[in-house]
């Protein structure tokens, strides 16, 4: 059979994978001009057609990412959660996951969306439980078949 070996360009936090038709991966901002200049020179087997930056990826630790969410959304997250639960008839996890997806930033450790262990999800979840513990949201558990669906409603008297 035919086997191919992957080729990577690695320098600092830059890690680019050389595909047969493209180069992709993480590239530190300071390396972009240098790499683009090298590729524009061309070679015998390739030519640079275009360069595109698809999205910004942060190199946060989990705690740095949590601090980012606290700084950026700390003043509005509680109101946003209350609004979400007063306007939607969805389960708790659906709403919290949707909210976490909206604020999530791509990081080198959490590149592809959110999971229950991702800092964006934990941030939203912690804010939700502060509202429940302060009596501003009330949880109702509905049993459907073998599953418990948790619905939350705004406690308008507490606001």
PDB file of C-alpha atoms in Angstrom:
ATOM      1  CA  UNK A   1       0.000   0.000   0.000  1.00  0.00           C
ATOM      2  CA  UNK A   2       0.878   3.618  -0.308  1.00  0.00           C
ATOM      3  CA  UNK A   3       1.735   5.458   2.876  1.00  0.00           C
ATOM      4  CA  UNK A   4       2.335   9.123   3.325  1.00  0.00           C
ATOM      5  CA  UNK A   5       3.942  10.945   6.181  1.00  0.00           C
ATOM      6  CA  UNK A   6       2.482  14.152   7.534  1.00  0.00           C
ATOM      7  CA  UNK A   7       4.671  17.205   7.416  1.00  0.00           C
ATOM      8  CA  UNK A   8       4.345  19.914  10.055  1.00  0.00           C
ATOM      9  CA  UNK A   9       5.854  23.367  10.323  1.00  0.00           C
ATOM     10  CA  UNK A  10       6.399  24.049  14.029  1.00  0.00           C
ATOM     11  CA  UNK A  11       7.811  27.165  15.682  1.00  0.00           C
ATOM     12  CA  UNK A  12       6.724  28.397  19.107  1.00  0.00           C
ATOM     13  CA  UNK A  13       2.942  27.965  19.275  1.00  0.00           C
ATOM     14  CA  UNK A  14       2.698  27.856  15.480  1.00  0.00           C
ATOM     15  CA  UNK A  15       1.823  24.370  14.232  1.00  0.00           C
ATOM     16  CA  UNK A  16       0.910  24.115  10.555  1.00  0.00           C
ATOM     17  CA  UNK A  17       0.042  20.891   8.758  1.00  0.00           C
ATOM     18  CA  UNK A  18       1.084  20.652   5.124  1.00  0.00           C
ATOM     19  CA  UNK A  19      -1.746  18.969   3.150  1.00  0.00           C
ATOM     20  CA  UNK A  20      -1.263  18.070  -0.517  1.00  0.00           C
ATOM     21  CA  UNK A  21      -3.358  21.105  -1.597  1.00  0.00           C
ATOM     22  CA  UNK A  22      -3.109  23.483   1.378  1.00  0.00           C
ATOM     23  CA  UNK A  23      -1.425  24.367   4.643  1.00  0.00           C
ATOM     24  CA  UNK A  24      -3.611  24.691   7.740  1.00  0.00           C
ATOM     25  CA  UNK A  25      -3.323  24.884  11.494  1.00  0.00           C
ATOM     26  CA  UNK A  26      -2.443  27.402  14.199  1.00  0.00           C
ATOM     27  CA  UNK A  27      -0.134  30.273  13.357  1.00  0.00           C
ATOM     28  CA  UNK A  28       1.014  32.921  15.793  1.00  0.00           C
ATOM     29  CA  UNK A  29       0.331  36.394  14.433  1.00  0.00           C
ATOM     30  CA  UNK A  30       4.015  37.296  14.439  1.00  0.00           C
ATOM     31  CA  UNK A  31       4.816  34.369  12.101  1.00  0.00           C
ATOM     32  CA  UNK A  32       2.193  35.144   9.422  1.00  0.00           C
ATOM     33  CA  UNK A  33       4.248  37.727   7.446  1.00  0.00           C
ATOM     34  CA  UNK A  34       7.359  35.521   7.486  1.00  0.00           C
ATOM     35  CA  UNK A  35       5.532  32.387   6.333  1.00  0.00           C
ATOM     36  CA  UNK A  36       3.543  34.301   3.685  1.00  0.00           C
ATOM     37  CA  UNK A  37       6.770  35.824   2.313  1.00  0.00           C
ATOM     38  CA  UNK A  38       8.405  32.396   2.062  1.00  0.00           C
ATOM     39  CA  UNK A  39       5.375  30.926   0.286  1.00  0.00           C
ATOM     40  CA  UNK A  40       5.050  33.886  -2.123  1.00  0.00           C
ATOM     41  CA  UNK A  41       8.531  33.130  -3.429  1.00  0.00           C
ATOM     42  CA  UNK A  42       7.057  29.914  -4.769  1.00  0.00           C
ATOM     43  CA  UNK A  43       8.844  26.724  -5.514  1.00  0.00           C
ATOM     44  CA  UNK A  44       9.166  24.012  -8.115  1.00  0.00           C
ATOM     45  CA  UNK A  45       6.135  22.070  -6.859  1.00  0.00           C
ATOM     46  CA  UNK A  46       3.760  24.770  -5.596  1.00  0.00           C
ATOM     47  CA  UNK A  47       2.585  28.331  -5.827  1.00  0.00           C
ATOM     48  CA  UNK A  48       0.727  30.475  -3.317  1.00  0.00           C
ATOM     49  CA  UNK A  49      -2.773  31.131  -4.622  1.00  0.00           C
ATOM     50  CA  UNK A  50      -4.211  32.924  -1.577  1.00  0.00           C
ATOM     51  CA  UNK A  51      -3.808  33.152   2.156  1.00  0.00           C
ATOM     52  CA  UNK A  52      -6.781  33.279   4.505  1.00  0.00           C
ATOM     53  CA  UNK A  53      -7.120  33.652   8.228  1.00  0.00           C
ATOM     54  CA  UNK A  54     -10.206  31.602   9.097  1.00  0.00           C
ATOM     55  CA  UNK A  55     -10.621  32.538  12.756  1.00  0.00           C
ATOM     56  CA  UNK A  56      -8.704  33.724  15.741  1.00  0.00           C
ATOM     57  CA  UNK A  57      -7.571  30.999  18.143  1.00  0.00           C
ATOM     58  CA  UNK A  58      -6.427  31.878  21.645  1.00  0.00           C
ATOM     59  CA  UNK A  59      -3.781  30.000  23.597  1.00  0.00           C
ATOM     60  CA  UNK A  60      -5.557  30.412  26.948  1.00  0.00           C
ATOM     61  CA  UNK A  61      -5.246  27.989  29.809  1.00  0.00           C
ATOM     62  CA  UNK A  62      -8.648  26.930  31.164  1.00  0.00           C
ATOM     63  CA  UNK A  63      -8.366  29.470  33.997  1.00  0.00           C
ATOM     64  CA  UNK A  64      -7.350  32.269  31.600  1.00  0.00           C
ATOM     65  CA  UNK A  65     -10.334  31.399  29.435  1.00  0.00           C
ATOM     66  CA  UNK A  66     -12.657  31.555  32.473  1.00  0.00           C
ATOM     67  CA  UNK A  67     -11.189  34.974  33.342  1.00  0.00           C
ATOM     68  CA  UNK A  68     -11.820  36.105  29.754  1.00  0.00           C
ATOM     69  CA  UNK A  69     -15.525  35.163  30.083  1.00  0.00           C
ATOM     70  CA  UNK A  70     -15.794  36.796  33.513  1.00  0.00           C
ATOM     71  CA  UNK A  71     -14.266  40.035  32.215  1.00  0.00           C
ATOM     72  CA  UNK A  72     -16.282  40.099  29.002  1.00  0.00           C
ATOM     73  CA  UNK A  73     -19.663  38.719  30.139  1.00  0.00           C
ATOM     74  CA  UNK A  74     -19.631  38.935  33.934  1.00  0.00           C
ATOM     75  CA  UNK A  75     -21.879  41.993  34.065  1.00  0.00           C
ATOM     76  CA  UNK A  76     -24.535  40.661  31.663  1.00  0.00           C
ATOM     77  CA  UNK A  77     -24.568  36.862  31.951  1.00  0.00           C
ATOM     78  CA  UNK A  78     -27.192  36.714  34.709  1.00  0.00           C
ATOM     79  CA  UNK A  79     -29.627  38.982  32.836  1.00  0.00           C
ATOM     80  CA  UNK A  80     -29.031  36.985  29.626  1.00  0.00           C
ATOM     81  CA  UNK A  81     -29.807  33.711  31.411  1.00  0.00           C
ATOM     82  CA  UNK A  82     -32.974  35.134  32.968  1.00  0.00           C
ATOM     83  CA  UNK A  83     -34.069  36.419  29.549  1.00  0.00           C
ATOM     84  CA  UNK A  84     -33.344  33.062  27.921  1.00  0.00           C
ATOM     85  CA  UNK A  85     -35.452  31.153  30.440  1.00  0.00           C
ATOM     86  CA  UNK A  86     -38.330  33.633  30.344  1.00  0.00           C
ATOM     87  CA  UNK A  87     -38.551  33.501  26.528  1.00  0.00           C
ATOM     88  CA  UNK A  88     -37.975  29.822  25.694  1.00  0.00           C
ATOM     89  CA  UNK A  89     -39.660  26.518  26.375  1.00  0.00           C
ATOM     90  CA  UNK A  90     -36.558  24.342  26.151  1.00  0.00           C
ATOM     91  CA  UNK A  91     -34.767  22.189  28.673  1.00  0.00           C
ATOM     92  CA  UNK A  92     -32.086  23.596  30.926  1.00  0.00           C
ATOM     93  CA  UNK A  93     -29.168  21.889  29.179  1.00  0.00           C
ATOM     94  CA  UNK A  94     -30.349  22.990  25.726  1.00  0.00           C
ATOM     95  CA  UNK A  95     -30.479  26.630  26.788  1.00  0.00           C
ATOM     96  CA  UNK A  96     -27.192  26.577  28.716  1.00  0.00           C
ATOM     97  CA  UNK A  97     -25.389  24.804  25.865  1.00  0.00           C
ATOM     98  CA  UNK A  98     -26.753  27.298  23.329  1.00  0.00           C
ATOM     99  CA  UNK A  99     -25.613  30.224  25.487  1.00  0.00           C
ATOM    100  CA  UNK A 100     -22.157  28.708  26.008  1.00  0.00           C
ATOM    101  CA  UNK A 101     -21.821  28.113  22.249  1.00  0.00           C
ATOM    102  CA  UNK A 102     -22.581  31.778  21.572  1.00  0.00           C
ATOM    103  CA  UNK A 103     -19.840  33.105  23.866  1.00  0.00           C
ATOM    104  CA  UNK A 104     -17.286  30.356  23.240  1.00  0.00           C
ATOM    105  CA  UNK A 105     -13.935  31.414  21.815  1.00  0.00           C
ATOM    106  CA  UNK A 106     -11.712  28.962  19.974  1.00  0.00           C
ATOM    107  CA  UNK A 107      -8.631  27.995  21.964  1.00  0.00           C
ATOM    108  CA  UNK A 108      -5.842  25.579  21.230  1.00  0.00           C
ATOM    109  CA  UNK A 109      -7.281  23.206  23.860  1.00  0.00           C
ATOM    110  CA  UNK A 110     -11.002  23.717  22.989  1.00  0.00           C
ATOM    111  CA  UNK A 111     -10.961  24.339  19.257  1.00  0.00           C
ATOM    112  CA  UNK A 112     -14.138  22.576  18.187  1.00  0.00           C
ATOM    113  CA  UNK A 113     -17.058  23.922  20.193  1.00  0.00           C
ATOM    114  CA  UNK A 114     -18.083  23.252  23.743  1.00  0.00           C
ATOM    115  CA  UNK A 115     -18.439  20.259  26.001  1.00  0.00           C
ATOM    116  CA  UNK A 116     -19.510  19.871  29.611  1.00  0.00           C
ATOM    117  CA  UNK A 117     -15.889  20.395  30.689  1.00  0.00           C
ATOM    118  CA  UNK A 118     -15.229  23.469  28.540  1.00  0.00           C
ATOM    119  CA  UNK A 119     -14.691  26.811  30.284  1.00  0.00           C
ATOM    120  CA  UNK A 120     -17.525  28.513  28.329  1.00  0.00           C
ATOM    121  CA  UNK A 121     -20.022  25.881  29.469  1.00  0.00           C
ATOM    122  CA  UNK A 122     -18.726  25.954  33.060  1.00  0.00           C
ATOM    123  CA  UNK A 123     -18.975  29.773  33.128  1.00  0.00           C
ATOM    124  CA  UNK A 124     -22.613  29.764  31.990  1.00  0.00           C
ATOM    125  CA  UNK A 125     -23.461  26.817  34.256  1.00  0.00           C
ATOM    126  CA  UNK A 126     -21.966  28.539  37.326  1.00  0.00           C
ATOM    127  CA  UNK A 127     -23.935  31.723  36.590  1.00  0.00           C
ATOM    128  CA  UNK A 128     -27.122  29.646  36.197  1.00  0.00           C
ATOM    129  CA  UNK A 129     -26.643  27.978  39.581  1.00  0.00           C
ATOM    130  CA  UNK A 130     -26.006  31.350  41.251  1.00  0.00           C
ATOM    131  CA  UNK A 131     -29.444  32.439  39.981  1.00  0.00           C
ATOM    132  CA  UNK A 132     -31.060  29.207  41.237  1.00  0.00           C
ATOM    133  CA  UNK A 133     -29.336  29.499  44.635  1.00  0.00           C
ATOM    134  CA  UNK A 134     -30.383  33.168  44.929  1.00  0.00           C
ATOM    135  CA  UNK A 135     -34.006  32.246  44.152  1.00  0.00           C
ATOM    136  CA  UNK A 136     -34.156  34.142  40.848  1.00  0.00           C
ATOM    137  CA  UNK A 137     -34.686  30.949  38.835  1.00  0.00           C
ATOM    138  CA  UNK A 138     -36.793  27.992  39.904  1.00  0.00           C
ATOM    139  CA  UNK A 139     -36.113  24.504  38.561  1.00  0.00           C
ATOM    140  CA  UNK A 140     -38.940  22.093  37.767  1.00  0.00           C
ATOM    141  CA  UNK A 141     -38.125  18.463  37.067  1.00  0.00           C
ATOM    142  CA  UNK A 142     -40.378  16.724  34.558  1.00  0.00           C
ATOM    143  CA  UNK A 143     -40.113  12.941  34.218  1.00  0.00           C
ATOM    144  CA  UNK A 144     -40.446  11.761  30.620  1.00  0.00           C
ATOM    145  CA  UNK A 145     -40.023   8.026  30.253  1.00  0.00           C
ATOM    146  CA  UNK A 146     -36.735   7.082  31.895  1.00  0.00           C
ATOM    147  CA  UNK A 147     -35.355  10.632  31.778  1.00  0.00           C
ATOM    148  CA  UNK A 148     -35.695  13.664  33.986  1.00  0.00           C
ATOM    149  CA  UNK A 149     -35.990  16.928  32.049  1.00  0.00           C
ATOM    150  CA  UNK A 150     -35.114  20.006  34.092  1.00  0.00           C
ATOM    151  CA  UNK A 151     -37.022  23.128  33.123  1.00  0.00           C
ATOM    152  CA  UNK A 152     -36.268  26.447  34.765  1.00  0.00           C
ATOM    153  CA  UNK A 153     -38.518  29.452  35.037  1.00  0.00           C
ATOM    154  CA  UNK A 154     -37.843  32.999  36.166  1.00  0.00           C
ATOM    155  CA  UNK A 155     -39.100  33.696  39.635  1.00  0.00           C
ATOM    156  CA  UNK A 156     -40.509  37.134  38.823  1.00  0.00           C
ATOM    157  CA  UNK A 157     -41.100  37.985  42.476  1.00  0.00           C
ATOM    158  CA  UNK A 158     -37.375  37.652  43.133  1.00  0.00           C
ATOM    159  CA  UNK A 159     -36.259  40.090  40.454  1.00  0.00           C
TER     160      UNK A 159
END
